[in-house]
PDB file of C-alpha atoms and ligand atoms in Angstrom:
ATOM      1  CA  MET Q   1     -87.216 -52.290   3.478  1.00  0.00           C
ATOM      2  CA  LEU Q   2     -83.762 -54.120   2.344  1.00  0.00           C
ATOM      3  CA  VAL Q   3     -85.754 -57.348   3.127  1.00  0.00           C
ATOM      4  CA  GLU Q   4     -83.861 -59.336   0.351  1.00  0.00           C
ATOM      5  CA  GLU Q   5     -80.384 -58.031   1.474  1.00  0.00           C
ATOM      6  CA  SER Q   6     -81.377 -58.707   5.742  1.00  0.00           C
ATOM      7  CA  LEU Q   7     -82.339 -62.603   5.446  1.00  0.00           C
ATOM      8  CA  ALA Q   8     -79.067 -62.962   3.516  1.00  0.00           C
ATOM      9  CA  ALA Q   9     -77.149 -61.639   5.626  1.00  0.00           C
ATOM     10  CA  LEU Q  10     -78.897 -63.446   8.637  1.00  0.00           C
ATOM     11  CA  ALA Q  11     -77.497 -66.703   6.887  1.00  0.00           C
ATOM     12  CA  LEU Q  12     -80.685 -68.342   8.722  1.00  0.00           C
ATOM     13  CA  GLU Q  13     -79.727 -71.806   9.490  1.00  0.00           C
ATOM     14  CA  ALA Q  14     -83.494 -73.641   9.235  1.00  0.00           C
ATOM     15  CA  ASP Q  15     -83.587 -74.428  13.198  1.00  0.00           C
ATOM     16  CA  GLY Q  16     -81.695 -70.984  14.532  1.00  0.00           C
ATOM     17  CA  TYR Q  17     -83.217 -69.147  17.548  1.00  0.00           C
ATOM     18  CA  TYR Q  18     -83.562 -65.177  16.071  1.00  0.00           C
ATOM     19  CA  VAL Q  19     -84.371 -61.882  18.076  1.00  0.00           C
ATOM     20  CA  ASP Q  20     -86.478 -58.651  15.335  1.00  0.00           C
ATOM     21  CA  ALA Q  21     -85.601 -56.409  17.211  1.00  0.00           C
ATOM     22  CA  THR Q  22     -87.786 -54.431  15.890  1.00  0.00           C
ATOM     23  CA  PHE Q  23     -90.771 -56.265  14.848  1.00  0.00           C
ATOM     24  CA  GLY Q  24     -93.053 -53.190  13.425  1.00  0.00           C
ATOM     25  CA  ARG Q  25     -95.636 -55.024  10.838  1.00  0.00           C
ATOM     26  CA  GLY Q  26     -94.224 -58.084  10.557  1.00  0.00           C
ATOM     27  CA  GLY Q  27     -91.914 -57.576   7.728  1.00  0.00           C
ATOM     28  CA  HIS Q  28     -88.889 -59.181   8.331  1.00  0.00           C
ATOM     29  CA  THR Q  29     -90.702 -62.007  11.013  1.00  0.00           C
ATOM     30  CA  ALA Q  30     -92.821 -63.673   9.431  1.00  0.00           C
ATOM     31  CA  ARG Q  31     -90.033 -63.924   6.251  1.00  0.00           C
ATOM     32  CA  ILE Q  32     -87.956 -65.478   8.673  1.00  0.00           C
ATOM     33  CA  LEU Q  33     -90.249 -67.876  10.179  1.00  0.00           C
ATOM     34  CA  GLU Q  34     -90.823 -68.690   5.917  1.00  0.00           C
ATOM     35  CA  ALA Q  35     -87.326 -69.691   6.137  1.00  0.00           C
ATOM     36  CA  LEU Q  36     -87.032 -71.601   8.855  1.00  0.00           C
ATOM     37  CA  GLY Q  37     -88.443 -75.260   9.193  1.00  0.00           C
ATOM     38  CA  GLY Q  38     -90.237 -76.522  12.474  1.00  0.00           C
ATOM     39  CA  GLU Q  39     -87.334 -76.904  15.524  1.00  0.00           C
ATOM     40  CA  GLY Q  40     -86.201 -73.043  14.446  1.00  0.00           C
ATOM     41  CA  ARG Q  41     -87.991 -69.541  16.750  1.00  0.00           C
ATOM     42  CA  VAL Q  42     -87.770 -65.818  16.358  1.00  0.00           C
ATOM     43  CA  LEU Q  43     -87.850 -63.405  19.740  1.00  0.00           C
ATOM     44  CA  ALA Q  44     -89.914 -60.724  18.178  1.00  0.00           C
ATOM     45  CA  ILE Q  45     -90.097 -57.414  19.679  1.00  0.00           C
ATOM     46  CA  ASP Q  46     -91.202 -53.577  19.240  1.00  0.00           C
ATOM     47  CA  GLN Q  47     -91.530 -50.935  21.894  1.00  0.00           C
ATOM     48  CA  ASP Q  48     -95.089 -49.752  20.476  1.00  0.00           C
ATOM     49  CA  ALA Q  49     -98.419 -51.977  22.212  1.00  0.00           C
ATOM     50  CA  GLU Q  50    -100.284 -51.385  18.824  1.00  0.00           C
ATOM     51  CA  ALA Q  51     -97.230 -53.285  16.487  1.00  0.00           C
ATOM     52  CA  ILE Q  52     -97.656 -56.327  18.811  1.00  0.00           C
ATOM     53  CA  ALA Q  53    -101.209 -56.124  19.155  1.00  0.00           C
ATOM     54  CA  ALA Q  54    -101.704 -56.772  15.508  1.00  0.00           C
ATOM     55  CA  GLY Q  55     -97.994 -59.248  15.398  1.00  0.00           C
ATOM     56  CA  ARG Q  56    -100.306 -61.248  17.922  1.00  0.00           C
ATOM     57  CA  ALA Q  57    -103.623 -61.322  15.369  1.00  0.00           C
ATOM     58  CA  ARG Q  58    -101.496 -61.804  12.785  1.00  0.00           C
ATOM     59  CA  PHE Q  59     -99.700 -64.721  14.062  1.00  0.00           C
ATOM     60  CA  ALA Q  60    -102.039 -65.871  16.607  1.00  0.00           C
ATOM     61  CA  HIS Q  61    -101.022 -69.249  15.021  1.00  0.00           C
ATOM     62  CA  GLU Q  62     -97.661 -69.212  14.733  1.00  0.00           C
ATOM     63  CA  VAL Q  63     -96.403 -70.997  17.668  1.00  0.00           C
ATOM     64  CA  ARG Q  64     -92.415 -70.533  16.697  1.00  0.00           C
ATOM     65  CA  LEU Q  65     -93.342 -66.983  17.333  1.00  0.00           C
ATOM     66  CA  THR Q  66     -92.583 -64.660  20.884  1.00  0.00           C
ATOM     67  CA  LEU Q  67     -94.342 -61.634  20.894  1.00  0.00           C
ATOM     68  CA  VAL Q  68     -93.208 -59.846  23.622  1.00  0.00           C
ATOM     69  CA  HIS Q  69     -93.958 -55.497  24.414  1.00  0.00           C
ATOM     70  CA  ALA Q  70     -90.238 -53.670  25.394  1.00  0.00           C
ATOM     71  CA  PRO Q  71     -87.115 -51.801  24.144  1.00  0.00           C
ATOM     72  CA  PHE Q  72     -84.812 -53.660  22.603  1.00  0.00           C
ATOM     73  CA  ALA Q  73     -82.003 -51.562  25.220  1.00  0.00           C
ATOM     74  CA  GLU Q  74     -83.291 -55.170  27.720  1.00  0.00           C
ATOM     75  CA  LEU Q  75     -82.567 -57.248  25.341  1.00  0.00           C
ATOM     76  CA  ALA Q  76     -79.644 -58.309  27.468  1.00  0.00           C
ATOM     77  CA  THR Q  77     -82.557 -59.030  29.918  1.00  0.00           C
ATOM     78  CA  LEU Q  78     -85.369 -60.121  27.100  1.00  0.00           C
ATOM     79  CA  VAL Q  79     -82.845 -63.348  25.333  1.00  0.00           C
ATOM     80  CA  PRO Q  80     -82.143 -65.294  28.550  1.00  0.00           C
ATOM     81  CA  ALA Q  81     -86.054 -65.019  29.377  1.00  0.00           C
ATOM     82  CA  HIS Q  82     -86.815 -66.104  25.633  1.00  0.00           C
ATOM     83  CA  SER Q  83     -85.159 -68.604  24.698  1.00  0.00           C
ATOM     84  CA  GLY Q  84     -84.873 -71.609  27.419  1.00  0.00           C
ATOM     85  CA  GLY Q  85     -80.741 -71.413  26.355  1.00  0.00           C
ATOM     86  CA  ARG Q  86     -80.970 -72.552  23.468  1.00  0.00           C
ATOM     87  CA  PRO Q  87     -78.069 -70.010  21.093  1.00  0.00           C
ATOM     88  CA  CYS Q  88     -78.875 -67.018  19.633  1.00  0.00           C
ATOM     89  CA  ARG Q  89     -78.094 -66.926  15.741  1.00  0.00           C
ATOM     90  CA  GLY Q  90     -78.796 -63.410  14.323  1.00  0.00           C
ATOM     91  CA  VAL Q  91     -80.618 -60.097  16.138  1.00  0.00           C
ATOM     92  CA  LEU Q  92     -81.942 -58.099  13.147  1.00  0.00           C
ATOM     93  CA  PHE Q  93     -82.824 -53.810  14.236  1.00  0.00           C
ATOM     94  CA  ASP Q  94     -84.439 -51.905  11.744  1.00  0.00           C
ATOM     95  CA  LEU Q  95     -84.598 -49.018  12.909  1.00  0.00           C
ATOM     96  CA  GLY Q  96     -87.448 -45.916  12.892  1.00  0.00           C
ATOM     97  CA  VAL Q  97     -90.543 -45.275  13.100  1.00  0.00           C
ATOM     98  CA  SER Q  98     -93.014 -48.168  11.116  1.00  0.00           C
ATOM     99  CA  SER Q  99     -95.071 -46.855   8.363  1.00  0.00           C
ATOM    100  CA  PRO Q 100     -98.205 -47.285  10.427  1.00  0.00           C
ATOM    101  CA  GLN Q 101     -97.401 -44.964  13.221  1.00  0.00           C
ATOM    102  CA  LEU Q 102     -96.176 -42.148  10.603  1.00  0.00           C
ATOM    103  CA  ASP Q 103     -99.570 -42.267   8.952  1.00  0.00           C
ATOM    104  CA  ASP Q 104    -101.912 -42.307  11.681  1.00  0.00           C
ATOM    105  CA  PRO Q 105    -102.116 -38.658  12.622  1.00  0.00           C
ATOM    106  CA  ALA Q 106    -103.595 -39.507  15.984  1.00  0.00           C
ATOM    107  CA  ARG Q 107     -99.624 -40.565  16.603  1.00  0.00           C
ATOM    108  CA  GLY Q 108     -98.048 -37.328  16.577  1.00  0.00           C
ATOM    109  CA  PHE Q 109     -95.210 -38.523  13.929  1.00  0.00           C
ATOM    110  CA  SER Q 110     -96.326 -36.742  10.524  1.00  0.00           C
ATOM    111  CA  PHE Q 111     -95.873 -32.939   9.613  1.00  0.00           C
ATOM    112  CA  ARG Q 112     -98.150 -33.492   6.619  1.00  0.00           C
ATOM    113  CA  ALA Q 113    -101.935 -34.555   8.667  1.00  0.00           C
ATOM    114  CA  ASP Q 114    -102.992 -32.620  11.507  1.00  0.00           C
ATOM    115  CA  GLY Q 115    -103.040 -34.808  14.234  1.00  0.00           C
ATOM    116  CA  PRO Q 116    -101.399 -34.496  18.927  1.00  0.00           C
ATOM    117  CA  LEU Q 117     -98.103 -33.573  19.023  1.00  0.00           C
ATOM    118  CA  ASP Q 118     -97.216 -36.858  20.887  1.00  0.00           C
ATOM    119  CA  MET Q 119     -94.312 -38.508  19.075  1.00  0.00           C
ATOM    120  CA  ARG Q 120     -93.837 -41.493  21.608  1.00  0.00           C
ATOM    121  CA  MET Q 121     -93.143 -44.880  20.479  1.00  0.00           C
ATOM    122  CA  ASP Q 122     -94.171 -46.498  23.325  1.00  0.00           C
ATOM    123  CA  ALA Q 123     -96.937 -44.444  24.670  1.00  0.00           C
ATOM    124  CA  THR Q 124     -97.076 -45.706  28.227  1.00  0.00           C
ATOM    125  CA  ARG Q 125     -94.061 -44.644  29.284  1.00  0.00           C
ATOM    126  CA  GLY Q 126     -93.034 -41.011  29.427  1.00  0.00           C
ATOM    127  CA  GLU Q 127     -94.665 -37.710  27.948  1.00  0.00           C
ATOM    128  CA  PRO Q 128     -95.284 -36.418  24.769  1.00  0.00           C
ATOM    129  CA  ILE Q 129     -93.173 -33.774  23.276  1.00  0.00           C
ATOM    130  CA  SER Q 130     -95.989 -31.247  23.436  1.00  0.00           C
ATOM    131  CA  ALA Q 131     -95.491 -31.542  27.483  1.00  0.00           C
ATOM    132  CA  TRP Q 132     -90.951 -31.066  27.113  1.00  0.00           C
ATOM    133  CA  LEU Q 133     -91.885 -28.358  24.598  1.00  0.00           C
ATOM    134  CA  ALA Q 134     -94.373 -26.470  26.864  1.00  0.00           C
ATOM    135  CA  HIS Q 135     -91.048 -26.538  29.569  1.00  0.00           C
ATOM    136  CA  ALA Q 136     -87.150 -27.624  28.217  1.00  0.00           C
ATOM    137  CA  GLY Q 137     -85.754 -24.169  27.925  1.00  0.00           C
ATOM    138  CA  PHE Q 138     -84.008 -22.010  25.003  1.00  0.00           C
ATOM    139  CA  ASP Q 139     -81.004 -23.896  24.549  1.00  0.00           C
ATOM    140  CA  GLU Q 140     -82.155 -27.616  25.817  1.00  0.00           C
ATOM    141  CA  ILE Q 141     -85.017 -27.028  22.584  1.00  0.00           C
ATOM    142  CA  ARG Q 142     -82.236 -25.236  20.261  1.00  0.00           C
ATOM    143  CA  GLU Q 143     -79.357 -28.806  20.947  1.00  0.00           C
ATOM    144  CA  VAL Q 144     -81.996 -31.256  20.191  1.00  0.00           C
ATOM    145  CA  ILE Q 145     -82.938 -29.580  17.145  1.00  0.00           C
ATOM    146  CA  ALA Q 146     -79.974 -28.531  16.634  1.00  0.00           C
ATOM    147  CA  THR Q 147     -77.639 -31.745  17.012  1.00  0.00           C
ATOM    148  CA  LEU Q 148     -80.423 -34.599  16.642  1.00  0.00           C
ATOM    149  CA  GLY Q 149     -81.698 -32.809  13.087  1.00  0.00           C
ATOM    150  CA  GLU Q 150     -78.570 -31.418  12.376  1.00  0.00           C
ATOM    151  CA  GLU Q 151     -80.766 -27.804  11.405  1.00  0.00           C
ATOM    152  CA  ARG Q 152     -78.937 -25.300  10.281  1.00  0.00           C
ATOM    153  CA  PHE Q 153     -82.011 -22.747  11.847  1.00  0.00           C
ATOM    154  CA  ALA Q 154     -82.368 -24.755  14.720  1.00  0.00           C
ATOM    155  CA  ARG Q 155     -82.513 -21.011  16.688  1.00  0.00           C
ATOM    156  CA  ARG Q 156     -84.979 -19.874  14.980  1.00  0.00           C
ATOM    157  CA  ILE Q 157     -87.118 -22.232  15.576  1.00  0.00           C
ATOM    158  CA  ALA Q 158     -86.197 -22.555  19.090  1.00  0.00           C
ATOM    159  CA  ALA Q 159     -86.882 -18.705  19.537  1.00  0.00           C
ATOM    160  CA  ALA Q 160     -90.265 -19.065  17.445  1.00  0.00           C
ATOM    161  CA  ILE Q 161     -91.508 -22.595  19.725  1.00  0.00           C
ATOM    162  CA  VAL Q 162     -90.813 -20.349  22.605  1.00  0.00           C
ATOM    163  CA  ASN Q 163     -92.472 -17.057  21.647  1.00  0.00           C
ATOM    164  CA  THR Q 164     -95.673 -18.774  20.564  1.00  0.00           C
ATOM    165  CA  ARG Q 165     -95.921 -21.310  23.748  1.00  0.00           C
ATOM    166  CA  GLY Q 166     -95.920 -18.180  25.898  1.00  0.00           C
ATOM    167  CA  GLU Q 167     -99.083 -17.043  24.510  1.00  0.00           C
ATOM    168  CA  HIS Q 168    -100.796 -20.600  23.627  1.00  0.00           C
ATOM    169  CA  PRO Q 169     -99.695 -24.121  24.498  1.00  0.00           C
ATOM    170  CA  ILE Q 170     -98.103 -26.041  21.105  1.00  0.00           C
ATOM    171  CA  THR Q 171    -100.254 -29.334  20.784  1.00  0.00           C
ATOM    172  CA  ARG Q 172    -100.808 -30.118  17.138  1.00  0.00           C
ATOM    173  CA  THR Q 173     -98.494 -31.551  14.723  1.00  0.00           C
ATOM    174  CA  ARG Q 174     -99.659 -29.077  12.263  1.00  0.00           C
ATOM    175  CA  GLU Q 175     -99.185 -25.810  14.382  1.00  0.00           C
ATOM    176  CA  LEU Q 176     -95.543 -27.157  13.988  1.00  0.00           C
ATOM    177  CA  ALA Q 177     -94.935 -27.758  11.567  1.00  0.00           C
ATOM    178  CA  GLU Q 178     -95.886 -24.351  10.461  1.00  0.00           C
ATOM    179  CA  ILE Q 179     -93.463 -22.414  12.530  1.00  0.00           C
ATOM    180  CA  CYS Q 180     -90.616 -24.777  10.902  1.00  0.00           C
ATOM    181  CA  SER Q 181     -92.356 -23.207   7.134  1.00  0.00           C
ATOM    182  CA  ARG Q 182     -91.914 -19.627   9.089  1.00  0.00           C
ATOM    183  CA  ALA Q 183     -88.303 -20.418  10.374  1.00  0.00           C
ATOM    184  CA  VAL Q 184     -86.501 -22.234   7.626  1.00  0.00           C
ATOM    185  CA  ARG Q 185     -85.023 -19.868   5.595  1.00  0.00           C
ATOM    186  CA  THR Q 186     -83.739 -21.483   2.894  1.00  0.00           C
ATOM    187  CA  ARG Q 187     -85.616 -24.874   0.931  1.00  0.00           C
ATOM    188  CA  GLU Q 188     -83.949 -27.808   0.663  1.00  0.00           C
ATOM    189  CA  PRO Q 189     -85.354 -29.655  -2.651  1.00  0.00           C
ATOM    190  CA  GLY Q 190     -87.855 -32.156  -1.737  1.00  0.00           C
ATOM    191  CA  LYS Q 191     -87.914 -31.785   1.848  1.00  0.00           C
ATOM    192  CA  HIS Q 192     -89.810 -29.674   3.820  1.00  0.00           C
ATOM    193  CA  PRO Q 193     -89.065 -27.615   6.298  1.00  0.00           C
ATOM    194  CA  ALA Q 194     -90.056 -29.227   9.289  1.00  0.00           C
ATOM    195  CA  THR Q 195     -88.889 -32.628   8.007  1.00  0.00           C
ATOM    196  CA  ARG Q 196     -85.073 -31.997  10.440  1.00  0.00           C
ATOM    197  CA  THR Q 197     -87.065 -30.575  13.582  1.00  0.00           C
ATOM    198  CA  PHE Q 198     -90.067 -33.747  14.071  1.00  0.00           C
ATOM    199  CA  GLN Q 199     -87.143 -35.843  13.126  1.00  0.00           C
ATOM    200  CA  ALA Q 200     -84.996 -34.772  15.914  1.00  0.00           C
ATOM    201  CA  LEU Q 201     -87.963 -34.222  18.978  1.00  0.00           C
ATOM    202  CA  ARG Q 202     -88.837 -37.882  17.423  1.00  0.00           C
ATOM    203  CA  MET Q 203     -85.213 -39.582  18.316  1.00  0.00           C
ATOM    204  CA  PHE Q 204     -84.807 -37.247  21.440  1.00  0.00           C
ATOM    205  CA  VAL Q 205     -87.923 -38.129  22.764  1.00  0.00           C
ATOM    206  CA  ASN Q 206     -88.061 -41.615  22.230  1.00  0.00           C
ATOM    207  CA  ASP Q 207     -84.242 -41.471  23.091  1.00  0.00           C
ATOM    208  CA  GLU Q 208     -83.075 -43.259  20.138  1.00  0.00           C
ATOM    209  CA  LEU Q 209     -79.509 -43.283  19.625  1.00  0.00           C
ATOM    210  CA  GLY Q 210     -78.958 -44.538  23.882  1.00  0.00           C
ATOM    211  CA  GLN Q 211     -81.450 -46.984  23.172  1.00  0.00           C
ATOM    212  CA  LEU Q 212     -79.919 -48.639  19.939  1.00  0.00           C
ATOM    213  CA  GLU Q 213     -76.403 -48.054  21.907  1.00  0.00           C
ATOM    214  CA  ARG Q 214     -77.579 -50.654  24.991  1.00  0.00           C
ATOM    215  CA  GLY Q 215     -79.166 -52.956  22.582  1.00  0.00           C
ATOM    216  CA  LEU Q 216     -76.416 -52.987  20.112  1.00  0.00           C
ATOM    217  CA  VAL Q 217     -74.308 -53.082  23.425  1.00  0.00           C
ATOM    218  CA  ALA Q 218     -77.276 -56.318  24.424  1.00  0.00           C
ATOM    219  CA  ALA Q 219     -77.270 -57.713  20.716  1.00  0.00           C
ATOM    220  CA  ALA Q 220     -73.089 -58.410  20.692  1.00  0.00           C
ATOM    221  CA  ASP Q 221     -73.408 -59.567  24.120  1.00  0.00           C
ATOM    222  CA  VAL Q 222     -76.636 -62.420  23.627  1.00  0.00           C
ATOM    223  CA  LEU Q 223     -75.184 -63.694  20.394  1.00  0.00           C
ATOM    224  CA  SER Q 224     -73.450 -66.988  19.726  1.00  0.00           C
ATOM    225  CA  VAL Q 225     -69.741 -67.003  17.848  1.00  0.00           C
ATOM    226  CA  GLY Q 226     -70.351 -67.876  14.378  1.00  0.00           C
ATOM    227  CA  GLY Q 227     -74.661 -64.908  14.776  1.00  0.00           C
ATOM    228  CA  ARG Q 228     -74.554 -62.166  12.898  1.00  0.00           C
ATOM    229  CA  LEU Q 229     -75.720 -58.622  14.370  1.00  0.00           C
ATOM    230  CA  VAL Q 230     -77.569 -57.549  10.812  1.00  0.00           C
ATOM    231  CA  VAL Q 231     -78.634 -53.132  11.373  1.00  0.00           C
ATOM    232  CA  ILE Q 232     -80.838 -51.558   8.849  1.00  0.00           C
ATOM    233  CA  THR Q 233     -80.517 -48.072   9.722  1.00  0.00           C
ATOM    234  CA  PHE Q 234     -82.558 -44.110   8.052  1.00  0.00           C
ATOM    235  CA  HIS Q 235     -79.819 -42.190   8.253  1.00  0.00           C
ATOM    236  CA  SER Q 236     -76.623 -40.539   8.802  1.00  0.00           C
ATOM    237  CA  LEU Q 237     -76.529 -39.905  13.141  1.00  0.00           C
ATOM    238  CA  GLU Q 238     -77.682 -43.981  13.364  1.00  0.00           C
ATOM    239  CA  ASP Q 239     -75.103 -44.772  10.976  1.00  0.00           C
ATOM    240  CA  ARG Q 240     -72.586 -42.968  12.225  1.00  0.00           C
ATOM    241  CA  LEU Q 241     -73.248 -45.058  15.408  1.00  0.00           C
ATOM    242  CA  VAL Q 242     -73.899 -48.394  14.019  1.00  0.00           C
ATOM    243  CA  LYS Q 243     -70.682 -48.042  12.177  1.00  0.00           C
ATOM    244  CA  ARG Q 244     -68.394 -47.129  14.466  1.00  0.00           C
ATOM    245  CA  PHE Q 245     -69.492 -49.635  17.177  1.00  0.00           C
ATOM    246  CA  MET Q 246     -69.633 -52.711  14.152  1.00  0.00           C
ATOM    247  CA  GLN Q 247     -65.556 -51.224  13.359  1.00  0.00           C
ATOM    248  CA  ASN Q 248     -64.478 -51.176  17.405  1.00  0.00           C
ATOM    249  CA  ALA Q 249     -66.360 -54.073  18.002  1.00  0.00           C
ATOM    250  CA  SER Q 250     -63.781 -56.214  14.853  1.00  0.00           C
ATOM    251  CA  ARG Q 251     -60.449 -54.837  15.645  1.00  0.00           C
ATOM    252  CA  VAL Q 252     -57.964 -55.656  17.931  1.00  0.00           C
ATOM    253  CA  ASP Q 253     -58.323 -52.915  21.027  1.00  0.00           C
ATOM    254  CA  PRO Q 254     -55.897 -49.964  19.266  1.00  0.00           C
ATOM    255  CA  GLU Q 255     -54.053 -49.467  23.271  1.00  0.00           C
ATOM    256  CA  LEU Q 256     -52.793 -53.392  23.271  1.00  0.00           C
ATOM    257  CA  ALA Q 257     -52.231 -54.089  19.307  1.00  0.00           C
ATOM    258  CA  ARG Q 258     -49.336 -52.697  19.622  1.00  0.00           C
ATOM    259  CA  LEU Q 259     -48.258 -55.471  22.551  1.00  0.00           C
ATOM    260  CA  PRO Q 260     -45.694 -58.565  20.768  1.00  0.00           C
ATOM    261  CA  ILE Q 261     -48.130 -60.912  21.870  1.00  0.00           C
ATOM    262  CA  ILE Q 262     -52.097 -60.172  22.400  1.00  0.00           C
ATOM    263  CA  PRO Q 263     -53.989 -61.541  25.190  1.00  0.00           C
ATOM    264  CA  GLU Q 264     -56.796 -63.881  23.317  1.00  0.00           C
ATOM    265  CA  SER Q 265     -58.954 -61.112  25.687  1.00  0.00           C
ATOM    266  CA  ALA Q 266     -58.071 -58.725  23.607  1.00  0.00           C
ATOM    267  CA  GLU Q 267     -58.749 -59.899  20.312  1.00  0.00           C
ATOM    268  CA  PRO Q 268     -61.624 -58.610  18.362  1.00  0.00           C
ATOM    269  CA  ARG Q 269     -65.236 -60.897  19.561  1.00  0.00           C
ATOM    270  CA  PHE Q 270     -67.217 -59.721  15.200  1.00  0.00           C
ATOM    271  CA  ARG Q 271     -65.560 -59.722  12.356  1.00  0.00           C
ATOM    272  CA  LEU Q 272     -67.097 -57.057  10.107  1.00  0.00           C
ATOM    273  CA  VAL Q 273     -69.294 -58.819   7.070  1.00  0.00           C
ATOM    274  CA  GLY Q 274     -69.242 -57.288   3.722  1.00  0.00           C
ATOM    275  CA  ARG Q 275     -69.548 -53.365   3.112  1.00  0.00           C
ATOM    276  CA  LYS Q 276     -72.327 -51.574   3.431  1.00  0.00           C
ATOM    277  CA  THR Q 277     -75.395 -52.664   0.859  1.00  0.00           C
ATOM    278  CA  ARG Q 278     -77.892 -49.887   0.250  1.00  0.00           C
ATOM    279  CA  PRO Q 279     -81.111 -50.059  -0.992  1.00  0.00           C
ATOM    280  CA  SER Q 280     -81.689 -51.640  -4.947  1.00  0.00           C
ATOM    281  CA  ASP Q 281     -82.569 -48.688  -7.549  1.00  0.00           C
ATOM    282  CA  ALA Q 282     -86.319 -50.856  -7.749  1.00  0.00           C
ATOM    283  CA  GLU Q 283     -86.709 -50.784  -4.409  1.00  0.00           C
ATOM    284  CA  ARG Q 284     -85.972 -46.555  -3.709  1.00  0.00           C
ATOM    285  CA  ALA Q 285     -87.504 -46.301  -7.017  1.00  0.00           C
ATOM    286  CA  ARG Q 286     -90.753 -48.189  -5.857  1.00  0.00           C
ATOM    287  CA  ASN Q 287     -90.571 -47.169  -2.112  1.00  0.00           C
ATOM    288  CA  PRO Q 288     -88.953 -43.672  -1.260  1.00  0.00           C
ATOM    289  CA  ARG Q 289     -88.780 -44.275   1.688  1.00  0.00           C
ATOM    290  CA  SER Q 290     -85.697 -46.258   1.702  1.00  0.00           C
ATOM    291  CA  ARG Q 291     -83.983 -43.503   0.101  1.00  0.00           C
ATOM    292  CA  SER Q 292     -81.030 -42.929   3.392  1.00  0.00           C
ATOM    293  CA  ALA Q 293     -81.686 -46.616   4.789  1.00  0.00           C
ATOM    294  CA  MET Q 294     -78.633 -48.055   4.954  1.00  0.00           C
ATOM    295  CA  LEU Q 295     -77.374 -51.647   6.221  1.00  0.00           C
ATOM    296  CA  ARG Q 296     -74.661 -53.385   8.179  1.00  0.00           C
ATOM    297  CA  VAL Q 297     -73.855 -57.021   9.053  1.00  0.00           C
ATOM    298  CA  VAL Q 298     -70.967 -58.472  11.213  1.00  0.00           C
ATOM    299  CA  GLU Q 299     -70.413 -62.120  12.893  1.00  0.00           C
ATOM    300  CA  ARG Q 300     -69.525 -63.375  16.458  1.00  0.00           C
ATOM    301  CA  VAL Q 301     -66.554 -64.367  16.246  1.00  0.00           C
ATOM    302  CA  ARG Q 302     -65.547 -65.301  19.662  1.00  0.00           C
TER     303      ARG Q 302
HETATM  304  C1  SAM V   1     -89.063 -49.257  10.386  1.00  0.00           C
HETATM  305  S1  SAM V   1     -90.050 -50.246  11.395  1.00  0.00           S
HETATM  306  C2  SAM V   1     -89.869 -52.046  11.575  1.00  0.00           C
HETATM  307  C3  SAM V   1     -90.453 -52.473  10.518  1.00  0.00           C
HETATM  308  C4  SAM V   1     -90.562 -54.437  10.367  1.00  0.00           C
HETATM  309  N1  SAM V   1     -89.248 -54.911  10.360  1.00  0.00           N
HETATM  310  C5  SAM V   1     -91.847 -54.302   9.321  1.00  0.00           C
HETATM  311  O1  SAM V   1     -90.648 -55.438   8.627  1.00  0.00           O
HETATM  312  O2  SAM V   1     -92.864 -53.992   9.531  1.00  0.00           O
HETATM  313  C6  SAM V   1     -89.408 -50.135  13.246  1.00  0.00           C
HETATM  314  C7  SAM V   1     -90.168 -50.862  14.514  1.00  0.00           C
HETATM  315  O3  SAM V   1     -89.556 -50.475  15.326  1.00  0.00           O
HETATM  316  C8  SAM V   1     -89.538 -50.090  16.905  1.00  0.00           C
HETATM  317  N2  SAM V   1     -88.736 -49.869  17.331  1.00  0.00           N
HETATM  318  C9  SAM V   1     -88.184 -48.644  17.645  1.00  0.00           C
HETATM  319  N3  SAM V   1     -87.106 -48.091  18.812  1.00  0.00           N
HETATM  320  C10 SAM V   1     -87.649 -49.818  19.442  1.00  0.00           C
HETATM  321  C11 SAM V   1     -86.658 -49.640  20.446  1.00  0.00           C
HETATM  322  N4  SAM V   1     -85.650 -48.721  21.361  1.00  0.00           N
HETATM  323  N5  SAM V   1     -87.180 -50.780  21.313  1.00  0.00           N
HETATM  324  C12 SAM V   1     -88.413 -51.553  20.727  1.00  0.00           C
HETATM  325  N6  SAM V   1     -88.715 -51.126  19.368  1.00  0.00           N
HETATM  326  C13 SAM V   1     -88.468 -49.780  18.925  1.00  0.00           C
HETATM  327  C14 SAM V   1     -91.038 -49.475  16.025  1.00  0.00           C
HETATM  328  O4  SAM V   1     -91.778 -48.534  17.443  1.00  0.00           O
HETATM  329  C15 SAM V   1     -91.457 -49.380  14.867  1.00  0.00           C
HETATM  330  O5  SAM V   1     -92.241 -50.480  14.782  1.00  0.00           O
END
């Protein structure tokens, strides 16, 4: 998604060291490697073991690539551990779930196909969302669906979940989708009534906003001067967080801005590069999932 735009935003140098924080199936990584020379290197990270296994098979002979199974919130330790002291010239985040994750009913992300209600990107940690739904309180469930899904009918959906689980555990995606369909009163055009609830629960079980916050801070720290931070988001909550982070990083601390002489430590570490970018009409037509994608870029200046 936004592949050409994100490659341009990285302003690749042939012998640079780059981090793809969300490897997925390696679409972006492949294009970065194509643009790099023999001395260029990529560290690619994904918290999904299946993504890393597929990447190891696809890039078995690629000596310029290191693949790591880890959450990107750990970038601050991963980069020094793998870079051999090379300056990091760019970090790319292409957030959200990958098509293989969405399309495999066994992963439990999709309300369109029946599968176990899991939704974890890293199935080796934590508990599936079905386990959380079995023990969480009504208010907790309502709050998650309301805030992370921006769902107007969160109260009705949470009540229906609590009622149903009183009869039997909710363990399948189809059942949860049906609960949502019954509880959501007004239909949004082109949107399944379970869309917002599934998004909310997925974001919650993977701590997506917490990961993003820690990942951005870590990426900002590991970049060298001149290095680019490029982020593709998929919905407004993520984009708001990225926008705020980039704006704050690119301006003088407002408290200190009033001083007659601004101390160097208060100068911004980043500058904004261009405005937000959306996928072209052609990409949106080709790939409806790209509809709400947004790309933002900053460059480290000190
Ligand atoms: C939209 S896909 C990336 C697609 C990729 N750019 C490509 O071209 O194939 C997002 C990927 O990021 C991974 N991911 C999401 N959050 C993560 C996190 N906090 N840490 C590591 N990987 C994460 C997901 O497992 C998924 O594989």
